[in-house]
Amino acid sequence: MGNKRVLVTGGAGFIGSHLCKRLLAEGQHVVCLDNYFTGSESNISSLLSNPCFELVRHDVTVPYYFEVDEIYNLACPASPVHYQYDSIHTIKTSVLGMINALDLACHLRAKVLQASTSEVYGDPLVHPQREDYWGNVNPIGIRSCYDEGKRCAETLCFDYFRRHDVDVKVIRIFNTYGPNMHSKDGRVVSNFIVQALKGEDITIYGDGRQTRSFCYVDDLVAGMISMMQTEKGFIGPVNLGNPGEFTILDLAEKVIGLTRSVSKIVFKTLPLDDPKQRQPNISRATRRLGWVPEICLAEGLERTIDYFKKVLV
């Protein structure tokens, strides 16, 4: 397992920074590629003194070349606030970024793992979501730049395998949370925690009965690394998420309780195409990777709250 050179695109982002840290701890040499659109050097500042860590500022829509054994392709804004800011560049990041990663993997005969998303299922008509479900996605909505960009990236992975025998792996990430989340990324966990710590109203969009499943970032990273280690030919896709299902109102009440906040809950209009249910079926991950998430929501929220207490001062 040790002594590999591993490229992590989006490595200074929320999930990427945790992945870089874990790979270094396992003895890998890590090349972190990021353009800092949503990532931050502060997320990986503790890694900069490690001689096995390289940091490169670069946009994945532009081809790049590094001698590596494995590529984790995480580069893409992943929250609606950020991916809708420049929707065309979001599509380019998903599609051109995937092509550039696959071309490099093809040239080097390297493994490449694509961080896809549960958003490929859209507003699902099947619950919980299994990997063989094709989804219910609006191709022309305000979320489409992300949803369809990631769907196209999956298509590219399978076509590069069929056409060029590239060793590809596809995971679909469900809601993930933990330290290094951006305080203004518009995601529900970070939104609620920041609002609660500041004593502001906690804003719920819709009636709060829509559901989500929340996976702590350390569990996700363990699943990603396990997927990368699977045999060639096993592409996936594989759902990675915590199957525990909570309503948004449940989450808000948990955050208020854990922060001992005086915040009040207020309700606003639900955005267009916002999915009403999101819960992964993880039987494939459990069967093929031996993976199950271990950190419960209360414990993960406490760790995340501690992080935001430090960065918000």
PDB file of C-alpha atoms in Angstrom:
ATOM      1  CA  MET A   1       0.000   0.000   0.000  1.00  0.00           C
ATOM      2  CA  GLY A   2       2.844   2.426   0.829  1.00  0.00           C
ATOM      3  CA  ASN A   3       5.221   4.400  -1.414  1.00  0.00           C
ATOM      4  CA  LYS A   4       2.759   5.304  -4.135  1.00  0.00           C
ATOM      5  CA  ARG A   5       2.554   8.713  -5.761  1.00  0.00           C
ATOM      6  CA  VAL A   6      -1.054   9.831  -5.542  1.00  0.00           C
ATOM      7  CA  LEU A   7      -2.644  12.851  -7.222  1.00  0.00           C
ATOM      8  CA  VAL A   8      -5.659  14.410  -5.482  1.00  0.00           C
ATOM      9  CA  THR A   9      -7.444  17.007  -7.603  1.00  0.00           C
ATOM     10  CA  GLY A  10      -9.444  19.354  -5.405  1.00  0.00           C
ATOM     11  CA  GLY A  11      -7.062  18.351  -2.632  1.00  0.00           C
ATOM     12  CA  ALA A  12      -7.395  21.629  -0.712  1.00  0.00           C
ATOM     13  CA  GLY A  13     -11.169  21.289  -0.517  1.00  0.00           C
ATOM     14  CA  PHE A  14     -13.264  19.930   2.321  1.00  0.00           C
ATOM     15  CA  ILE A  15     -13.105  16.217   1.463  1.00  0.00           C
ATOM     16  CA  GLY A  16      -9.841  16.433  -0.484  1.00  0.00           C
ATOM     17  CA  SER A  17      -7.898  17.833   2.472  1.00  0.00           C
ATOM     18  CA  HIS A  18      -8.999  14.940   4.691  1.00  0.00           C
ATOM     19  CA  LEU A  19      -8.067  12.470   1.952  1.00  0.00           C
ATOM     20  CA  CYS A  20      -4.605  14.026   1.565  1.00  0.00           C
ATOM     21  CA  LYS A  21      -4.016  13.781   5.306  1.00  0.00           C
ATOM     22  CA  ARG A  22      -5.104  10.143   5.419  1.00  0.00           C
ATOM     23  CA  LEU A  23      -2.969   9.159   2.410  1.00  0.00           C
ATOM     24  CA  LEU A  24       0.111  10.797   3.941  1.00  0.00           C
ATOM     25  CA  ALA A  25      -0.526   8.938   7.202  1.00  0.00           C
ATOM     26  CA  GLU A  26      -0.529   5.697   5.200  1.00  0.00           C
ATOM     27  CA  GLY A  27       2.902   6.467   3.713  1.00  0.00           C
ATOM     28  CA  GLN A  28       1.926   7.765   0.265  1.00  0.00           C
ATOM     29  CA  HIS A  29       3.490  10.674  -1.608  1.00  0.00           C
ATOM     30  CA  VAL A  30       0.662  13.107  -2.312  1.00  0.00           C
ATOM     31  CA  VAL A  31       0.375  15.714  -5.063  1.00  0.00           C
ATOM     32  CA  CYS A  32      -2.456  18.106  -4.189  1.00  0.00           C
ATOM     33  CA  LEU A  33      -3.934  20.034  -7.119  1.00  0.00           C
ATOM     34  CA  ASP A  34      -6.369  22.892  -6.491  1.00  0.00           C
ATOM     35  CA  ASN A  35      -7.329  26.286  -7.939  1.00  0.00           C
ATOM     36  CA  TYR A  36      -8.788  27.506  -4.593  1.00  0.00           C
ATOM     37  CA  PHE A  37     -12.227  28.302  -6.005  1.00  0.00           C
ATOM     38  CA  THR A  38     -13.802  26.554  -3.022  1.00  0.00           C
ATOM     39  CA  GLY A  39     -10.706  24.945  -1.502  1.00  0.00           C
ATOM     40  CA  SER A  40      -8.373  26.780   0.852  1.00  0.00           C
ATOM     41  CA  GLU A  41      -4.685  26.542   1.674  1.00  0.00           C
ATOM     42  CA  SER A  42      -5.680  26.732   5.344  1.00  0.00           C
ATOM     43  CA  ASN A  43      -7.237  23.273   4.973  1.00  0.00           C
ATOM     44  CA  ILE A  44      -3.868  21.722   4.129  1.00  0.00           C
ATOM     45  CA  SER A  45      -1.512  24.158   5.925  1.00  0.00           C
ATOM     46  CA  SER A  46      -0.571  21.471   8.458  1.00  0.00           C
ATOM     47  CA  LEU A  47       0.631  19.237   5.596  1.00  0.00           C
ATOM     48  CA  LEU A  48       2.928  21.754   3.881  1.00  0.00           C
ATOM     49  CA  SER A  49       5.987  20.840   5.971  1.00  0.00           C
ATOM     50  CA  ASN A  50       5.652  17.155   5.065  1.00  0.00           C
ATOM     51  CA  PRO A  51       8.322  16.253   2.456  1.00  0.00           C
ATOM     52  CA  CYS A  52       5.904  13.753   0.911  1.00  0.00           C
ATOM     53  CA  PHE A  53       3.354  16.477   0.146  1.00  0.00           C
ATOM     54  CA  GLU A  54       3.350  18.671  -2.981  1.00  0.00           C
ATOM     55  CA  LEU A  55       0.905  21.538  -3.495  1.00  0.00           C
ATOM     56  CA  VAL A  56       0.195  22.770  -7.035  1.00  0.00           C
ATOM     57  CA  ARG A  57      -2.189  25.589  -7.928  1.00  0.00           C
ATOM     58  CA  HIS A  58      -3.942  24.599 -11.132  1.00  0.00           C
ATOM     59  CA  ASP A  59      -7.390  24.432 -12.747  1.00  0.00           C
ATOM     60  CA  VAL A  60      -8.289  20.907 -13.884  1.00  0.00           C
ATOM     61  CA  THR A  61     -10.014  22.199 -17.020  1.00  0.00           C
ATOM     62  CA  VAL A  62      -6.469  22.799 -18.328  1.00  0.00           C
ATOM     63  CA  PRO A  63      -4.454  19.613 -19.043  1.00  0.00           C
ATOM     64  CA  TYR A  64      -1.693  18.736 -16.572  1.00  0.00           C
ATOM     65  CA  TYR A  65       0.983  16.091 -16.178  1.00  0.00           C
ATOM     66  CA  PHE A  66       2.410  14.428 -13.080  1.00  0.00           C
ATOM     67  CA  GLU A  67       4.063  11.030 -12.707  1.00  0.00           C
ATOM     68  CA  VAL A  68       1.610   9.273 -10.385  1.00  0.00           C
ATOM     69  CA  ASP A  69       0.238   5.806  -9.684  1.00  0.00           C
ATOM     70  CA  GLU A  70      -3.259   6.805  -8.603  1.00  0.00           C
ATOM     71  CA  ILE A  71      -5.581   9.761  -9.222  1.00  0.00           C
ATOM     72  CA  TYR A  72      -8.467  10.789  -7.005  1.00  0.00           C
ATOM     73  CA  ASN A  73     -10.561  13.234  -9.039  1.00  0.00           C
ATOM     74  CA  LEU A  74     -12.412  15.408  -6.506  1.00  0.00           C
ATOM     75  CA  ALA A  75     -12.150  18.795  -8.229  1.00  0.00           C
ATOM     76  CA  CYS A  76     -15.584  20.411  -8.546  1.00  0.00           C
ATOM     77  CA  PRO A  77     -17.626  22.869  -6.484  1.00  0.00           C
ATOM     78  CA  ALA A  78     -20.155  20.708  -4.658  1.00  0.00           C
ATOM     79  CA  SER A  79     -22.633  23.028  -2.970  1.00  0.00           C
ATOM     80  CA  PRO A  80     -25.432  24.854  -4.824  1.00  0.00           C
ATOM     81  CA  VAL A  81     -24.110  28.292  -3.807  1.00  0.00           C
ATOM     82  CA  HIS A  82     -20.761  27.548  -5.402  1.00  0.00           C
ATOM     83  CA  TYR A  83     -21.668  25.412  -8.403  1.00  0.00           C
ATOM     84  CA  GLN A  84     -24.412  27.810  -9.513  1.00  0.00           C
ATOM     85  CA  TYR A  85     -22.067  30.821  -9.231  1.00  0.00           C
ATOM     86  CA  ASP A  86     -20.501  29.969 -12.607  1.00  0.00           C
ATOM     87  CA  SER A  87     -22.574  27.112 -13.978  1.00  0.00           C
ATOM     88  CA  ILE A  88     -20.657  26.866 -17.254  1.00  0.00           C
ATOM     89  CA  HIS A  89     -17.328  26.517 -15.470  1.00  0.00           C
ATOM     90  CA  THR A  90     -18.902  23.890 -13.189  1.00  0.00           C
ATOM     91  CA  ILE A  91     -19.787  21.791 -16.247  1.00  0.00           C
ATOM     92  CA  LYS A  92     -16.295  22.304 -17.665  1.00  0.00           C
ATOM     93  CA  THR A  93     -14.751  21.237 -14.358  1.00  0.00           C
ATOM     94  CA  SER A  94     -16.808  18.039 -14.298  1.00  0.00           C
ATOM     95  CA  VAL A  95     -16.391  17.113 -17.970  1.00  0.00           C
ATOM     96  CA  LEU A  96     -13.026  18.563 -19.081  1.00  0.00           C
ATOM     97  CA  GLY A  97     -11.573  17.849 -15.633  1.00  0.00           C
ATOM     98  CA  MET A  98     -12.640  14.218 -15.970  1.00  0.00           C
ATOM     99  CA  ILE A  99     -11.233  13.956 -19.511  1.00  0.00           C
ATOM    100  CA  ASN A 100      -7.882  15.369 -18.368  1.00  0.00           C
ATOM    101  CA  ALA A 101      -7.708  12.969 -15.425  1.00  0.00           C
ATOM    102  CA  LEU A 102      -8.613  10.009 -17.635  1.00  0.00           C
ATOM    103  CA  ASP A 103      -6.134  11.000 -20.358  1.00  0.00           C
ATOM    104  CA  LEU A 104      -3.367  11.159 -17.760  1.00  0.00           C
ATOM    105  CA  ALA A 105      -4.407   7.809 -16.286  1.00  0.00           C
ATOM    106  CA  CYS A 106      -4.491   6.308 -19.777  1.00  0.00           C
ATOM    107  CA  HIS A 107      -0.984   7.562 -20.542  1.00  0.00           C
ATOM    108  CA  LEU A 108       0.481   6.403 -17.217  1.00  0.00           C
ATOM    109  CA  ARG A 109      -1.632   3.245 -16.843  1.00  0.00           C
ATOM    110  CA  ALA A 110      -2.643   4.675 -13.473  1.00  0.00           C
ATOM    111  CA  LYS A 111      -5.805   4.054 -11.464  1.00  0.00           C
ATOM    112  CA  VAL A 112      -8.340   6.877 -11.337  1.00  0.00           C
ATOM    113  CA  LEU A 113     -11.218   7.278  -8.890  1.00  0.00           C
ATOM    114  CA  GLN A 114     -14.046   9.641  -9.759  1.00  0.00           C
ATOM    115  CA  ALA A 115     -15.841  11.353  -6.882  1.00  0.00           C
ATOM    116  CA  SER A 116     -19.355  11.347  -8.286  1.00  0.00           C
ATOM    117  CA  THR A 117     -22.414  12.316  -6.293  1.00  0.00           C
ATOM    118  CA  SER A 118     -25.847  11.244  -5.123  1.00  0.00           C
ATOM    119  CA  GLU A 119     -27.107  14.186  -7.211  1.00  0.00           C
ATOM    120  CA  VAL A 120     -26.926  11.892 -10.243  1.00  0.00           C
ATOM    121  CA  TYR A 121     -30.185  10.441  -8.872  1.00  0.00           C
ATOM    122  CA  GLY A 122     -31.868  13.871  -9.028  1.00  0.00           C
ATOM    123  CA  ASP A 123     -35.156  14.050  -7.122  1.00  0.00           C
ATOM    124  CA  PRO A 124     -35.451  10.268  -6.801  1.00  0.00           C
ATOM    125  CA  LEU A 125     -38.597   8.249  -7.422  1.00  0.00           C
ATOM    126  CA  VAL A 126     -36.923   5.197  -5.828  1.00  0.00           C
ATOM    127  CA  HIS A 127     -36.092   5.121  -2.124  1.00  0.00           C
ATOM    128  CA  PRO A 128     -33.516   4.357  -0.827  1.00  0.00           C
ATOM    129  CA  GLN A 129     -31.315   4.879  -3.873  1.00  0.00           C
ATOM    130  CA  ARG A 130     -29.469   1.898  -5.356  1.00  0.00           C
ATOM    131  CA  GLU A 131     -26.678   2.144  -7.894  1.00  0.00           C
ATOM    132  CA  ASP A 132     -28.786   0.530 -10.619  1.00  0.00           C
ATOM    133  CA  TYR A 133     -31.341   3.368 -10.424  1.00  0.00           C
ATOM    134  CA  TRP A 134     -30.886   5.772 -13.367  1.00  0.00           C
ATOM    135  CA  GLY A 135     -32.324   8.784 -11.580  1.00  0.00           C
ATOM    136  CA  ASN A 136     -34.875  11.527 -12.100  1.00  0.00           C
ATOM    137  CA  VAL A 137     -32.835  14.540 -13.175  1.00  0.00           C
ATOM    138  CA  ASN A 138     -33.929  17.817 -14.729  1.00  0.00           C
ATOM    139  CA  PRO A 139     -31.383  18.397 -17.553  1.00  0.00           C
ATOM    140  CA  ILE A 140     -32.144  22.143 -17.900  1.00  0.00           C
ATOM    141  CA  GLY A 141     -32.637  23.323 -14.312  1.00  0.00           C
ATOM    142  CA  ILE A 142     -30.467  25.507 -12.106  1.00  0.00           C
ATOM    143  CA  ARG A 143     -28.838  22.428 -10.530  1.00  0.00           C
ATOM    144  CA  SER A 144     -28.208  20.715 -13.872  1.00  0.00           C
ATOM    145  CA  CYS A 145     -24.684  22.073 -14.307  1.00  0.00           C
ATOM    146  CA  TYR A 146     -23.633  19.893 -11.366  1.00  0.00           C
ATOM    147  CA  ASP A 147     -26.015  16.937 -11.719  1.00  0.00           C
ATOM    148  CA  GLU A 148     -25.512  16.446 -15.464  1.00  0.00           C
ATOM    149  CA  GLY A 149     -21.816  17.309 -15.311  1.00  0.00           C
ATOM    150  CA  LYS A 150     -21.283  14.479 -12.838  1.00  0.00           C
ATOM    151  CA  ARG A 151     -23.463  12.108 -14.865  1.00  0.00           C
ATOM    152  CA  CYS A 152     -21.393  12.829 -17.961  1.00  0.00           C
ATOM    153  CA  ALA A 153     -18.186  12.270 -15.971  1.00  0.00           C
ATOM    154  CA  GLU A 154     -19.436   8.801 -15.025  1.00  0.00           C
ATOM    155  CA  THR A 155     -20.145   8.087 -18.701  1.00  0.00           C
ATOM    156  CA  LEU A 156     -16.589   9.086 -19.568  1.00  0.00           C
ATOM    157  CA  CYS A 157     -15.171   6.736 -16.920  1.00  0.00           C
ATOM    158  CA  PHE A 158     -17.008   3.743 -18.359  1.00  0.00           C
ATOM    159  CA  ASP A 159     -16.137   4.677 -21.963  1.00  0.00           C
ATOM    160  CA  TYR A 160     -12.433   5.065 -21.153  1.00  0.00           C
ATOM    161  CA  PHE A 161     -12.551   1.626 -19.527  1.00  0.00           C
ATOM    162  CA  ARG A 162     -14.291   0.075 -22.531  1.00  0.00           C
ATOM    163  CA  ARG A 163     -12.206   1.881 -25.152  1.00  0.00           C
ATOM    164  CA  HIS A 164      -8.784   2.254 -23.480  1.00  0.00           C
ATOM    165  CA  ASP A 165      -8.865  -0.283 -20.599  1.00  0.00           C
ATOM    166  CA  VAL A 166      -8.277   2.471 -18.017  1.00  0.00           C
ATOM    167  CA  ASP A 167      -8.564   1.225 -14.426  1.00  0.00           C
ATOM    168  CA  VAL A 168     -11.420   3.440 -13.233  1.00  0.00           C
ATOM    169  CA  LYS A 169     -13.469   3.521 -10.027  1.00  0.00           C
ATOM    170  CA  VAL A 170     -16.697   5.485  -9.536  1.00  0.00           C
ATOM    171  CA  ILE A 171     -18.148   6.376  -6.145  1.00  0.00           C
ATOM    172  CA  ARG A 172     -21.333   8.342  -5.486  1.00  0.00           C
ATOM    173  CA  ILE A 173     -20.940  10.548  -2.442  1.00  0.00           C
ATOM    174  CA  PHE A 174     -24.006  11.310  -0.334  1.00  0.00           C
ATOM    175  CA  ASN A 175     -24.223  14.236   2.110  1.00  0.00           C
ATOM    176  CA  THR A 176     -20.912  14.454   3.935  1.00  0.00           C
ATOM    177  CA  TYR A 177     -19.922  16.772   6.761  1.00  0.00           C
ATOM    178  CA  GLY A 178     -17.063  17.464   9.160  1.00  0.00           C
ATOM    179  CA  PRO A 179     -14.170  19.849   9.838  1.00  0.00           C
ATOM    180  CA  ASN A 180     -12.869  21.970   6.925  1.00  0.00           C
ATOM    181  CA  MET A 181     -16.357  22.610   5.551  1.00  0.00           C
ATOM    182  CA  HIS A 182     -16.647  26.126   4.158  1.00  0.00           C
ATOM    183  CA  SER A 183     -18.676  28.288   6.542  1.00  0.00           C
ATOM    184  CA  LYS A 184     -20.548  29.890   3.627  1.00  0.00           C
ATOM    185  CA  ASP A 185     -21.007  26.934   1.304  1.00  0.00           C
ATOM    186  CA  GLY A 186     -24.785  26.850   1.761  1.00  0.00           C
ATOM    187  CA  ARG A 187     -24.829  23.185   2.830  1.00  0.00           C
ATOM    188  CA  VAL A 188     -27.319  22.319   5.495  1.00  0.00           C
ATOM    189  CA  VAL A 189     -24.930  21.096   8.221  1.00  0.00           C
ATOM    190  CA  SER A 190     -22.552  24.051   7.997  1.00  0.00           C
ATOM    191  CA  ASN A 191     -25.485  26.483   7.635  1.00  0.00           C
ATOM    192  CA  PHE A 192     -27.206  25.222  10.768  1.00  0.00           C
ATOM    193  CA  ILE A 193     -24.047  25.074  12.879  1.00  0.00           C
ATOM    194  CA  VAL A 194     -22.873  28.564  11.903  1.00  0.00           C
ATOM    195  CA  GLN A 195     -26.335  30.041  12.484  1.00  0.00           C
ATOM    196  CA  ALA A 196     -26.665  28.288  15.849  1.00  0.00           C
ATOM    197  CA  LEU A 197     -23.232  29.383  17.073  1.00  0.00           C
ATOM    198  CA  LYS A 198     -24.005  32.976  16.086  1.00  0.00           C
ATOM    199  CA  GLY A 199     -27.455  32.852  17.689  1.00  0.00           C
ATOM    200  CA  GLU A 200     -29.103  33.617  14.352  1.00  0.00           C
ATOM    201  CA  ASP A 201     -32.364  32.165  13.072  1.00  0.00           C
ATOM    202  CA  ILE A 202     -31.913  28.677  11.619  1.00  0.00           C
ATOM    203  CA  THR A 203     -33.361  28.715   8.121  1.00  0.00           C
ATOM    204  CA  ILE A 204     -35.145  25.637   6.842  1.00  0.00           C
ATOM    205  CA  TYR A 205     -36.197  25.613   3.191  1.00  0.00           C
ATOM    206  CA  GLY A 206     -39.569  23.945   2.725  1.00  0.00           C
ATOM    207  CA  ASP A 207     -41.428  22.338   5.623  1.00  0.00           C
ATOM    208  CA  GLY A 208     -38.377  20.533   7.031  1.00  0.00           C
ATOM    209  CA  ARG A 209     -39.807  17.093   6.365  1.00  0.00           C
ATOM    210  CA  GLN A 210     -37.464  16.400   3.443  1.00  0.00           C
ATOM    211  CA  THR A 211     -34.820  13.867   4.443  1.00  0.00           C
ATOM    212  CA  ARG A 212     -31.065  13.562   4.149  1.00  0.00           C
ATOM    213  CA  SER A 213     -28.445  11.031   5.239  1.00  0.00           C
ATOM    214  CA  PHE A 214     -25.293  12.482   6.772  1.00  0.00           C
ATOM    215  CA  CYS A 215     -21.898  10.750   6.564  1.00  0.00           C
ATOM    216  CA  TYR A 216     -18.928  11.946   8.613  1.00  0.00           C
ATOM    217  CA  VAL A 217     -15.936  12.740   6.429  1.00  0.00           C
ATOM    218  CA  ASP A 218     -13.542  10.215   8.048  1.00  0.00           C
ATOM    219  CA  ASP A 219     -15.939   7.393   7.191  1.00  0.00           C
ATOM    220  CA  LEU A 220     -16.205   8.612   3.606  1.00  0.00           C
ATOM    221  CA  VAL A 221     -12.423   8.805   3.152  1.00  0.00           C
ATOM    222  CA  ALA A 222     -12.044   5.240   4.428  1.00  0.00           C
ATOM    223  CA  GLY A 223     -14.573   4.108   1.810  1.00  0.00           C
ATOM    224  CA  MET A 224     -12.794   6.001  -0.971  1.00  0.00           C
ATOM    225  CA  ILE A 225      -9.452   4.381  -0.189  1.00  0.00           C
ATOM    226  CA  SER A 226     -11.069   0.938   0.025  1.00  0.00           C
ATOM    227  CA  MET A 227     -12.655   1.484  -3.392  1.00  0.00           C
ATOM    228  CA  MET A 228      -9.315   2.493  -4.922  1.00  0.00           C
ATOM    229  CA  GLN A 229      -7.823  -0.803  -3.703  1.00  0.00           C
ATOM    230  CA  THR A 230     -10.388  -3.011  -5.444  1.00  0.00           C
ATOM    231  CA  GLU A 231      -9.409  -5.201  -8.371  1.00  0.00           C
ATOM    232  CA  LYS A 232      -9.252  -3.887 -11.920  1.00  0.00           C
ATOM    233  CA  GLY A 233     -12.581  -4.258 -13.691  1.00  0.00           C
ATOM    234  CA  PHE A 234     -14.658  -3.424 -10.660  1.00  0.00           C
ATOM    235  CA  ILE A 235     -15.690   0.104 -11.617  1.00  0.00           C
ATOM    236  CA  GLY A 236     -18.803   0.517  -9.532  1.00  0.00           C
ATOM    237  CA  PRO A 237     -20.572   2.822  -9.225  1.00  0.00           C
ATOM    238  CA  VAL A 238     -20.661   2.450  -5.431  1.00  0.00           C
ATOM    239  CA  ASN A 239     -22.773   4.551  -3.074  1.00  0.00           C
ATOM    240  CA  LEU A 240     -20.807   5.948  -0.128  1.00  0.00           C
ATOM    241  CA  GLY A 241     -22.963   7.528   2.537  1.00  0.00           C
ATOM    242  CA  ASN A 242     -24.546   6.913   5.896  1.00  0.00           C
ATOM    243  CA  PRO A 243     -27.934   5.189   5.502  1.00  0.00           C
ATOM    244  CA  GLY A 244     -29.280   6.780   8.689  1.00  0.00           C
ATOM    245  CA  GLU A 245     -32.115   9.020   7.478  1.00  0.00           C
ATOM    246  CA  PHE A 246     -33.075  12.257   9.226  1.00  0.00           C
ATOM    247  CA  THR A 247     -35.474  15.043   8.398  1.00  0.00           C
ATOM    248  CA  ILE A 248     -34.004  18.514   8.033  1.00  0.00           C
ATOM    249  CA  LEU A 249     -36.067  19.520  11.076  1.00  0.00           C
ATOM    250  CA  ASP A 250     -34.451  16.672  13.077  1.00  0.00           C
ATOM    251  CA  LEU A 251     -31.021  17.991  12.116  1.00  0.00           C
ATOM    252  CA  ALA A 252     -31.873  21.569  13.104  1.00  0.00           C
ATOM    253  CA  GLU A 253     -33.109  20.446  16.510  1.00  0.00           C
ATOM    254  CA  LYS A 254     -30.005  18.313  17.095  1.00  0.00           C
ATOM    255  CA  VAL A 255     -27.709  21.229  16.232  1.00  0.00           C
ATOM    256  CA  ILE A 256     -29.610  23.604  18.522  1.00  0.00           C
ATOM    257  CA  GLY A 257     -29.363  21.067  21.359  1.00  0.00           C
ATOM    258  CA  LEU A 258     -25.636  20.328  20.895  1.00  0.00           C
ATOM    259  CA  THR A 259     -24.698  24.014  20.627  1.00  0.00           C
ATOM    260  CA  ARG A 260     -27.087  25.061  23.431  1.00  0.00           C
ATOM    261  CA  SER A 261     -28.171  27.807  21.073  1.00  0.00           C
ATOM    262  CA  VAL A 262     -31.001  30.295  21.508  1.00  0.00           C
ATOM    263  CA  SER A 263     -31.637  30.237  17.744  1.00  0.00           C
ATOM    264  CA  LYS A 264     -35.192  29.964  16.465  1.00  0.00           C
ATOM    265  CA  ILE A 265     -36.200  27.905  13.441  1.00  0.00           C
ATOM    266  CA  VAL A 266     -37.704  29.818  10.505  1.00  0.00           C
ATOM    267  CA  PHE A 267     -39.084  28.387   7.265  1.00  0.00           C
ATOM    268  CA  LYS A 268     -38.440  29.649   3.727  1.00  0.00           C
ATOM    269  CA  THR A 269     -39.469  28.585   0.208  1.00  0.00           C
ATOM    270  CA  LEU A 270     -37.920  25.353  -1.053  1.00  0.00           C
ATOM    271  CA  PRO A 271     -35.533  25.943  -4.013  1.00  0.00           C
ATOM    272  CA  LEU A 272     -36.303  24.521  -7.457  1.00  0.00           C
ATOM    273  CA  ASP A 273     -35.443  20.826  -7.989  1.00  0.00           C
ATOM    274  CA  ASP A 274     -34.359  20.346  -4.365  1.00  0.00           C
ATOM    275  CA  PRO A 275     -34.672  16.580  -3.716  1.00  0.00           C
ATOM    276  CA  LYS A 276     -37.265  15.532  -1.133  1.00  0.00           C
ATOM    277  CA  GLN A 277     -35.526  12.328  -0.080  1.00  0.00           C
ATOM    278  CA  ARG A 278     -31.926  11.256  -0.063  1.00  0.00           C
ATOM    279  CA  GLN A 279     -30.801   7.948   1.450  1.00  0.00           C
ATOM    280  CA  PRO A 280     -28.189   5.544   0.097  1.00  0.00           C
ATOM    281  CA  ASN A 281     -28.526   1.829  -0.195  1.00  0.00           C
ATOM    282  CA  ILE A 282     -24.955   0.821   0.742  1.00  0.00           C
ATOM    283  CA  SER A 283     -25.262  -2.950   0.369  1.00  0.00           C
ATOM    284  CA  ARG A 284     -22.804  -2.914  -2.553  1.00  0.00           C
ATOM    285  CA  ALA A 285     -20.205  -0.980  -0.533  1.00  0.00           C
ATOM    286  CA  THR A 286     -20.663  -3.332   2.406  1.00  0.00           C
ATOM    287  CA  ARG A 287     -20.413  -6.433   0.234  1.00  0.00           C
ATOM    288  CA  ARG A 288     -17.537  -5.378  -2.054  1.00  0.00           C
ATOM    289  CA  LEU A 289     -15.534  -3.057   0.209  1.00  0.00           C
ATOM    290  CA  GLY A 290     -16.423  -4.353   3.663  1.00  0.00           C
ATOM    291  CA  TRP A 291     -17.370  -0.731   4.382  1.00  0.00           C
ATOM    292  CA  VAL A 292     -19.926   0.619   6.818  1.00  0.00           C
ATOM    293  CA  PRO A 293     -19.865   4.098   8.385  1.00  0.00           C
ATOM    294  CA  GLU A 294     -18.911   4.038  12.064  1.00  0.00           C
ATOM    295  CA  ILE A 295     -19.448   7.584  13.347  1.00  0.00           C
ATOM    296  CA  CYS A 296     -22.979   8.432  14.453  1.00  0.00           C
ATOM    297  CA  LEU A 297     -24.569  11.794  13.685  1.00  0.00           C
ATOM    298  CA  ALA A 298     -24.344  13.146  17.254  1.00  0.00           C
ATOM    299  CA  GLU A 299     -20.601  12.384  17.518  1.00  0.00           C
ATOM    300  CA  GLY A 300     -19.860  13.766  14.074  1.00  0.00           C
ATOM    301  CA  LEU A 301     -21.831  16.937  14.772  1.00  0.00           C
ATOM    302  CA  GLU A 302     -19.938  17.499  18.024  1.00  0.00           C
ATOM    303  CA  ARG A 303     -16.598  17.286  16.168  1.00  0.00           C
ATOM    304  CA  THR A 304     -17.860  19.625  13.455  1.00  0.00           C
ATOM    305  CA  ILE A 305     -19.230  22.111  15.982  1.00  0.00           C
ATOM    306  CA  ASP A 306     -15.841  22.148  17.752  1.00  0.00           C
ATOM    307  CA  TYR A 307     -14.186  22.984  14.432  1.00  0.00           C
ATOM    308  CA  PHE A 308     -16.537  25.868  13.681  1.00  0.00           C
ATOM    309  CA  LYS A 309     -16.135  27.256  17.202  1.00  0.00           C
ATOM    310  CA  LYS A 310     -12.434  27.677  16.401  1.00  0.00           C
ATOM    311  CA  VAL A 311     -12.768  29.174  12.918  1.00  0.00           C
ATOM    312  CA  LEU A 312     -15.616  31.550  13.717  1.00  0.00           C
ATOM    313  CA  VAL A 313     -13.816  33.374  16.553  1.00  0.00           C
TER     314      VAL A 313
END
